[in-house]
PDB file of C-alpha atoms in Angstrom:
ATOM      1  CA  UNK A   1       0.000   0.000   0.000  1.00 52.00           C
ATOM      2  CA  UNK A   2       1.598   3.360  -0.642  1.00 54.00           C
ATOM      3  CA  UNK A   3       1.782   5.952   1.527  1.00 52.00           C
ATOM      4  CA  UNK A   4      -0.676   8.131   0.113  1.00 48.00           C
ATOM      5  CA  UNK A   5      -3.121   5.089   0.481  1.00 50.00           C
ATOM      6  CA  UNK A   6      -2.299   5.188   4.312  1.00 56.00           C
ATOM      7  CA  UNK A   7      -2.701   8.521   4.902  1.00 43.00           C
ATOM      8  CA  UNK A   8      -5.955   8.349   3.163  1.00 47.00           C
ATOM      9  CA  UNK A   9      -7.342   5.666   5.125  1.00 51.00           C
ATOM     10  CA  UNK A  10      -5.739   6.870   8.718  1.00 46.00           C
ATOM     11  CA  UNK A  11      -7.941  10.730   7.796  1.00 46.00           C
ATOM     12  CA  UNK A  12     -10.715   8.736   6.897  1.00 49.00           C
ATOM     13  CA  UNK A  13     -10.929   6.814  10.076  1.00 48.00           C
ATOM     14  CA  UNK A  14      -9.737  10.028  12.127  1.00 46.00           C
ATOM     15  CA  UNK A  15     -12.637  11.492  10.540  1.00 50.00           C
ATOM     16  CA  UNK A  16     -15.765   9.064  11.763  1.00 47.00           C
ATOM     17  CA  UNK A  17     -14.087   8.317  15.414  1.00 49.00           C
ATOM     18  CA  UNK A  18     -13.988  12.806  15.983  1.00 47.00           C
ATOM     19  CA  UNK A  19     -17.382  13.324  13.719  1.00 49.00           C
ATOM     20  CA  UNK A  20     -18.931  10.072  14.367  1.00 51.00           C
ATOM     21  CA  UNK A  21     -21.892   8.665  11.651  1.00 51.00           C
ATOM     22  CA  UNK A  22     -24.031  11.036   9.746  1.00 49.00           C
ATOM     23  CA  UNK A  23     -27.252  11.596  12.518  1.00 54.00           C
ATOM     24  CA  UNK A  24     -30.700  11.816  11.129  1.00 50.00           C
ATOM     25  CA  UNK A  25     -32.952  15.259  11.897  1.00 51.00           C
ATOM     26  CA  UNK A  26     -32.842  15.875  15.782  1.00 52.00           C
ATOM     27  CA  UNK A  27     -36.119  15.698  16.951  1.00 54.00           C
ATOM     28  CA  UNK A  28     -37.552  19.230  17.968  1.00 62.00           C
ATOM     29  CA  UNK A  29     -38.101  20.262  21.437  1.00 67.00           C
ATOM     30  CA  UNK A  30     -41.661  20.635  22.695  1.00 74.00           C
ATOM     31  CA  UNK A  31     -42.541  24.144  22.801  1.00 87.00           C
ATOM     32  CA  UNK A  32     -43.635  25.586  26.354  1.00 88.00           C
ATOM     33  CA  UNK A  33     -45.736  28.629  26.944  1.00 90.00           C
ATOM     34  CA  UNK A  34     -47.242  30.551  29.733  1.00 92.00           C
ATOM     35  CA  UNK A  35     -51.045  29.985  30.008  1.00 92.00           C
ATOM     36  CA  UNK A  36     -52.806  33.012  32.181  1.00 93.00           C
ATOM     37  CA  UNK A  37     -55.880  33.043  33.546  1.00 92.00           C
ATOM     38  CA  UNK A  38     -57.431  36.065  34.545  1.00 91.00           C
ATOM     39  CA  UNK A  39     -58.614  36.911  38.474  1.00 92.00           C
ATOM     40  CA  UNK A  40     -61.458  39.303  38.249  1.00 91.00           C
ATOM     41  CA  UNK A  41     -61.386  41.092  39.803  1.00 92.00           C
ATOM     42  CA  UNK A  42     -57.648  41.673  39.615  1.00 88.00           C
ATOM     43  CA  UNK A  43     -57.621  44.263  42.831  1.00 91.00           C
ATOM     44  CA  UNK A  44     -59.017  43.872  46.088  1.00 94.00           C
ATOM     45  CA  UNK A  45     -59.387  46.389  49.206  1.00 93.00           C
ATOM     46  CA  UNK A  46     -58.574  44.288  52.625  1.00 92.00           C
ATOM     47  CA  UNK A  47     -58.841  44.944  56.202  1.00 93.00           C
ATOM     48  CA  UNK A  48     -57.635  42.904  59.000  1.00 92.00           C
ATOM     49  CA  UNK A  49     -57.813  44.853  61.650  1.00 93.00           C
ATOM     50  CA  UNK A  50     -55.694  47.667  62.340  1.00 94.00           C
ATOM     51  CA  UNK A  51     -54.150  46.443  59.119  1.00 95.00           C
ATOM     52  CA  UNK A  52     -55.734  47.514  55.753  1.00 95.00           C
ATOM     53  CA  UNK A  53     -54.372  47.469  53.059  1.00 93.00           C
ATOM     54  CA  UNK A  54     -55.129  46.077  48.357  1.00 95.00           C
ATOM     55  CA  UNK A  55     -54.292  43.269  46.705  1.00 95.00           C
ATOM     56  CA  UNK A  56     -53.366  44.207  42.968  1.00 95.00           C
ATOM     57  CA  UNK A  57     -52.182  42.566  39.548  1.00 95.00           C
ATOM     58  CA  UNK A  58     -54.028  39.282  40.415  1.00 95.00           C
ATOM     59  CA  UNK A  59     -53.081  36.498  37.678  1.00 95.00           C
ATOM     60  CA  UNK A  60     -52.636  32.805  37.915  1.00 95.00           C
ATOM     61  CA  UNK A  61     -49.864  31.383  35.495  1.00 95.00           C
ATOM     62  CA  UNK A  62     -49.323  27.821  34.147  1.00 94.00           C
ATOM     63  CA  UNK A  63     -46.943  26.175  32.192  1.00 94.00           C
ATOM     64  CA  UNK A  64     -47.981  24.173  29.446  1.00 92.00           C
ATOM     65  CA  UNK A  65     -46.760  22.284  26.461  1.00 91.00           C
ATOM     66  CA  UNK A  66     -48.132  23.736  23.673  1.00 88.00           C
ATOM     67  CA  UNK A  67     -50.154  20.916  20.834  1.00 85.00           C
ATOM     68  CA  UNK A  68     -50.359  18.346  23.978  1.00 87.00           C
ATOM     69  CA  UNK A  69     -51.681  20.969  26.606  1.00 84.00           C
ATOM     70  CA  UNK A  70     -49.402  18.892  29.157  1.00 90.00           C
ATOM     71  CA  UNK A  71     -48.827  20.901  32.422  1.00 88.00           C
ATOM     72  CA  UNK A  72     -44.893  21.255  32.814  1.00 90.00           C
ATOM     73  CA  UNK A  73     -45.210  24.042  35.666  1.00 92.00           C
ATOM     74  CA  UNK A  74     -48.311  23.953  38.076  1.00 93.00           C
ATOM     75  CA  UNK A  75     -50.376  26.757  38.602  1.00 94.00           C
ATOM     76  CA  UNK A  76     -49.478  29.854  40.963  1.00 95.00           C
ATOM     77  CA  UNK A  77     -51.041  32.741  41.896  1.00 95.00           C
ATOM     78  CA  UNK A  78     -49.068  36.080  41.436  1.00 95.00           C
ATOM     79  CA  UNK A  79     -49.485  39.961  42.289  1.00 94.00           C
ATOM     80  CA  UNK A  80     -48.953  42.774  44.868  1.00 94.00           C
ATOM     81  CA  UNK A  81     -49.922  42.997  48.628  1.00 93.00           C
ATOM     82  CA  UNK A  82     -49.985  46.534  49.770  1.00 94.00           C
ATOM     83  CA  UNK A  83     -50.367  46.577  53.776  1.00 93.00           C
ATOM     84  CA  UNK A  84     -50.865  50.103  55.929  1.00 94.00           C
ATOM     85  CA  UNK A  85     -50.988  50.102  59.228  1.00 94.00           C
ATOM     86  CA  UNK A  86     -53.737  52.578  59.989  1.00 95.00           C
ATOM     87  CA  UNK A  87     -53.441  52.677  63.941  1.00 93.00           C
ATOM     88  CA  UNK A  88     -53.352  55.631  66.276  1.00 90.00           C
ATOM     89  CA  UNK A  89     -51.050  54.192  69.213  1.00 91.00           C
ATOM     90  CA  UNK A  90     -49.337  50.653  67.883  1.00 92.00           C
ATOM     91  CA  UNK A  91     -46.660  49.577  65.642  1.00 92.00           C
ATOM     92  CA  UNK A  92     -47.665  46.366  63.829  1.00 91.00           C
ATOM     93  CA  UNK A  93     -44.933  43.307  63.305  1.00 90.00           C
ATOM     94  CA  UNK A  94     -46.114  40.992  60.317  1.00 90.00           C
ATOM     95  CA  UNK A  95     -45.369  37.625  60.955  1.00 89.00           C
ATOM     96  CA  UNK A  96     -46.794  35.633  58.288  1.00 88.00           C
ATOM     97  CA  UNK A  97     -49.960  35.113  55.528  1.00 91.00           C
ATOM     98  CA  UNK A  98     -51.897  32.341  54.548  1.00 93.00           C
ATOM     99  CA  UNK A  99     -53.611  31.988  51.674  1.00 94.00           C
ATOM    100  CA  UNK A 100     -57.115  29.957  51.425  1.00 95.00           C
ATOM    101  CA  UNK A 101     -59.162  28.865  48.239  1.00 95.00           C
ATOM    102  CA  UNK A 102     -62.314  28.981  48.614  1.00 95.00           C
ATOM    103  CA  UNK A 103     -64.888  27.137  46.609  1.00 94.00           C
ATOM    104  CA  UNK A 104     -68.740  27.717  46.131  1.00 92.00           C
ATOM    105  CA  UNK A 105     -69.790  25.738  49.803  1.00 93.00           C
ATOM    106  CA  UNK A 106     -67.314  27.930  51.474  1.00 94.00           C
ATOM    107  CA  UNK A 107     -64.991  24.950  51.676  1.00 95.00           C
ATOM    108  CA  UNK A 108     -60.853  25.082  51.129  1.00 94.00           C
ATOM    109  CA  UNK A 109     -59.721  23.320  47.969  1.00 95.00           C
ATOM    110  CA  UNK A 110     -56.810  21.898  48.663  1.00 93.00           C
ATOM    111  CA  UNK A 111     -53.747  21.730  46.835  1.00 92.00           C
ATOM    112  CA  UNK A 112     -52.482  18.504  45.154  1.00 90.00           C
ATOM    113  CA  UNK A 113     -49.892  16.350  48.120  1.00 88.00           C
ATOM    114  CA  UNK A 114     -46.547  17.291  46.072  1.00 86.00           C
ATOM    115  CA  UNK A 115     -47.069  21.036  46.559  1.00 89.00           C
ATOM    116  CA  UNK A 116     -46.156  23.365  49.188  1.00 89.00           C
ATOM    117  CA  UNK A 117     -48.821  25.430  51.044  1.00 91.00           C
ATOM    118  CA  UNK A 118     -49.503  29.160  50.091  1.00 92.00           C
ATOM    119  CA  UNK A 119     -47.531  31.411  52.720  1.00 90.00           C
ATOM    120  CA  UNK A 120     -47.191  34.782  52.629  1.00 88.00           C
ATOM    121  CA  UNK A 121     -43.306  35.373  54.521  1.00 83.00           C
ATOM    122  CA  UNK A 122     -42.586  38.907  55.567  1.00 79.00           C
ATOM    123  CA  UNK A 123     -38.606  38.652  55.959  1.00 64.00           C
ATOM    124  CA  UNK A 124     -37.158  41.468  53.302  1.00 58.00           C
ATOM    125  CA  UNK A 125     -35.461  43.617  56.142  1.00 56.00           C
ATOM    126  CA  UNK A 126     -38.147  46.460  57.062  1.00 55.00           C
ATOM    127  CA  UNK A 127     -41.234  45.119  55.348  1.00 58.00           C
ATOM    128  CA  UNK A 128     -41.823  43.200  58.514  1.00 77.00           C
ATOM    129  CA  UNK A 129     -42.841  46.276  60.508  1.00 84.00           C
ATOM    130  CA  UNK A 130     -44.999  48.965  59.990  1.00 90.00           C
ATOM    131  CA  UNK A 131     -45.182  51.986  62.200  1.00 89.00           C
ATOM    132  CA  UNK A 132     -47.665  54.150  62.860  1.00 90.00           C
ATOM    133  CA  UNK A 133     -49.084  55.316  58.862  1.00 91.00           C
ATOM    134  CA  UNK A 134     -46.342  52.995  57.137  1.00 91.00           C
ATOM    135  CA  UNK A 135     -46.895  50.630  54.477  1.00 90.00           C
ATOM    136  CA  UNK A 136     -44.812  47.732  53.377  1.00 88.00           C
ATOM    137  CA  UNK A 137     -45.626  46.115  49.816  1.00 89.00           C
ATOM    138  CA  UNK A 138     -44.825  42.417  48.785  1.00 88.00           C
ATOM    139  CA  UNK A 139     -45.061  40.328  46.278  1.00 90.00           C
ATOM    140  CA  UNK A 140     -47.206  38.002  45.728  1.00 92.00           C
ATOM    141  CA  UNK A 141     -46.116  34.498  44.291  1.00 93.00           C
ATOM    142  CA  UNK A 142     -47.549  30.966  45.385  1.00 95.00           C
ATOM    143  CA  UNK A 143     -49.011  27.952  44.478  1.00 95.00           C
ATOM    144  CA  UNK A 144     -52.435  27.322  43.482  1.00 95.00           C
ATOM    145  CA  UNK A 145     -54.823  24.171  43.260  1.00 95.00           C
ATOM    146  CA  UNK A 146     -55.213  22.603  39.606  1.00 92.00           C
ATOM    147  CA  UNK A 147     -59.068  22.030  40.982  1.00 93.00           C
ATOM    148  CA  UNK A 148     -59.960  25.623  41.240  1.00 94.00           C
ATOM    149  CA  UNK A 149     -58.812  26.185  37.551  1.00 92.00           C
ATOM    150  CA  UNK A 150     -62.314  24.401  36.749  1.00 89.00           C
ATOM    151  CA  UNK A 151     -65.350  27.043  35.986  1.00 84.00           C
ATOM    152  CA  UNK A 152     -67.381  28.197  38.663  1.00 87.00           C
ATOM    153  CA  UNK A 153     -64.942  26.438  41.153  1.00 92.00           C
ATOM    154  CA  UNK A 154     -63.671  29.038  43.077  1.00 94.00           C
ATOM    155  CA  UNK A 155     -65.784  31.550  44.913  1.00 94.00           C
ATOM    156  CA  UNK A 156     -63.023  33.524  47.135  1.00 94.00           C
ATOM    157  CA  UNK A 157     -59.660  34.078  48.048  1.00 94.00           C
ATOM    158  CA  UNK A 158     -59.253  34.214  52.080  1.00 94.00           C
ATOM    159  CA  UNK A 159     -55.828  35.840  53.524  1.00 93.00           C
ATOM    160  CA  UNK A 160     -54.885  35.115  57.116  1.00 93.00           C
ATOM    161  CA  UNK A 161     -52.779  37.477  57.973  1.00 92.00           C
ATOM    162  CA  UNK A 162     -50.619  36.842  61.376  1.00 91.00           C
ATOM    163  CA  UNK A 163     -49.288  40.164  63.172  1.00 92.00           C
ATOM    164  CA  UNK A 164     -48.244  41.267  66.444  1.00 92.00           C
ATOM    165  CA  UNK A 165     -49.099  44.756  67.711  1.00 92.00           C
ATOM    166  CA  UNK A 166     -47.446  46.848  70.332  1.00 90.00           C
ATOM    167  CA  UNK A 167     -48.380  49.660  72.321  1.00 86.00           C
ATOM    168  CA  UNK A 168     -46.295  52.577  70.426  1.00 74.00           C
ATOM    169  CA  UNK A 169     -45.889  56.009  72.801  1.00 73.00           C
ATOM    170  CA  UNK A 170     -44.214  59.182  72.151  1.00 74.00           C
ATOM    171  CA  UNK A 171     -43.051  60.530  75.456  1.00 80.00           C
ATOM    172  CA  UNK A 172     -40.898  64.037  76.526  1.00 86.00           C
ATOM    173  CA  UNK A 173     -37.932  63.752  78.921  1.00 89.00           C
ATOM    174  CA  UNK A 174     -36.606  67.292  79.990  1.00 88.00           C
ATOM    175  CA  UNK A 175     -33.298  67.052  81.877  1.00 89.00           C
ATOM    176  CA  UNK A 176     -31.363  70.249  83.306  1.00 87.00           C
ATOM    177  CA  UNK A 177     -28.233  71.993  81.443  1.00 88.00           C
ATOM    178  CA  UNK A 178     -26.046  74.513  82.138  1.00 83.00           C
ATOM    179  CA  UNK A 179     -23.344  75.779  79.324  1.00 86.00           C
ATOM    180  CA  UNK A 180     -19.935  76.741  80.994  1.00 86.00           C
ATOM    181  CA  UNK A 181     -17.641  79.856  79.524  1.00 86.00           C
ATOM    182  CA  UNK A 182     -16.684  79.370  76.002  1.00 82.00           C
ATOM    183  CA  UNK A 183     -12.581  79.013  75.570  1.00 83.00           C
TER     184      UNK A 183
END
């Protein structure tokens, strides 16, 4: 064999071990797309309380596979709590929310076993406590039962909202001074 011939036949073999047989058409991926459903209506006044306070930009989101209609992310519930606290004498500490489903007997629907339950967490630094007039605003982002997706299935949306108050007073301390001679 000449030398040519071996060089030939060492590229050629080079050249299926790096590129490796000719591969039919990859198969396409499955295209995913948000599916929203709308909350009307999409803002609500609340009141616990001496906390008041709306719930705005109500949507629940799914992810689905479009053709097949396959859920690939479950359903949440998103938007914007706006809390005041509209108290005279206390500062209010949020502790936590819960969120409730509520369907047409006044019954919870509950959420399918491999999902977590819908709580509201006040921990960004601040938006924990409201003083006297203050409002905090948080967002809004949990899970929410495939059942109530069904028409005429849900009826409400119940927030338990956890806080502690305390007594807030604004006192006046006078205390005697005298200035000595300037130097």
């Amino acid at each position: 064999m000449s030398k040519w011939a071996e060089v030939t036949a060492l590229v050629a073999a080079v050249s299926v071990i790096t590129l490796g047989c000719a591969q039919g058409p990859s198969a396409t991926a499955a295209v995913v797309a948000d599916k929203t459903y709308t909350v009307t209506p999409a803002s609500v006044t609340v009141k616990a309380g001496i906390v008041t306070g709306e719930v705005t930009e109500m949507k629940v989101t799914e992810r689905v596979e479009q053709g097949s209609d396959r859920v690939v992310s479950p359903a949440k519930l998103t938007g914007t709590l706006k809390l005041k606290n509209t108290s005279a004498n206390q500062t209010v500490r949020l502790v936590a929310g819960k969120i409730l489903y509520i369907d047409a007997q006044g019954l919870p629907i509950k959420l399918e076993e491999s999902r977590t339950e819908p709580v509201v967490k006040f921990a960004t630094y601040g938006s924990e406590r409201l003083d006297l007039g203050q409002d905090a605003t948080q967002s809004l982002d949990v899970e929410f039962p495939a059942e109530a997706l069904k028409a005429k299935k849900l009826k409400e949306i119940r927030l338990e909202l956890a806080y502690i108050p305390s007594p807030y007073r604004e006192e006046s301390i006078n205390f005697t001074v005298s200035i000595g001679a300037g130097k």
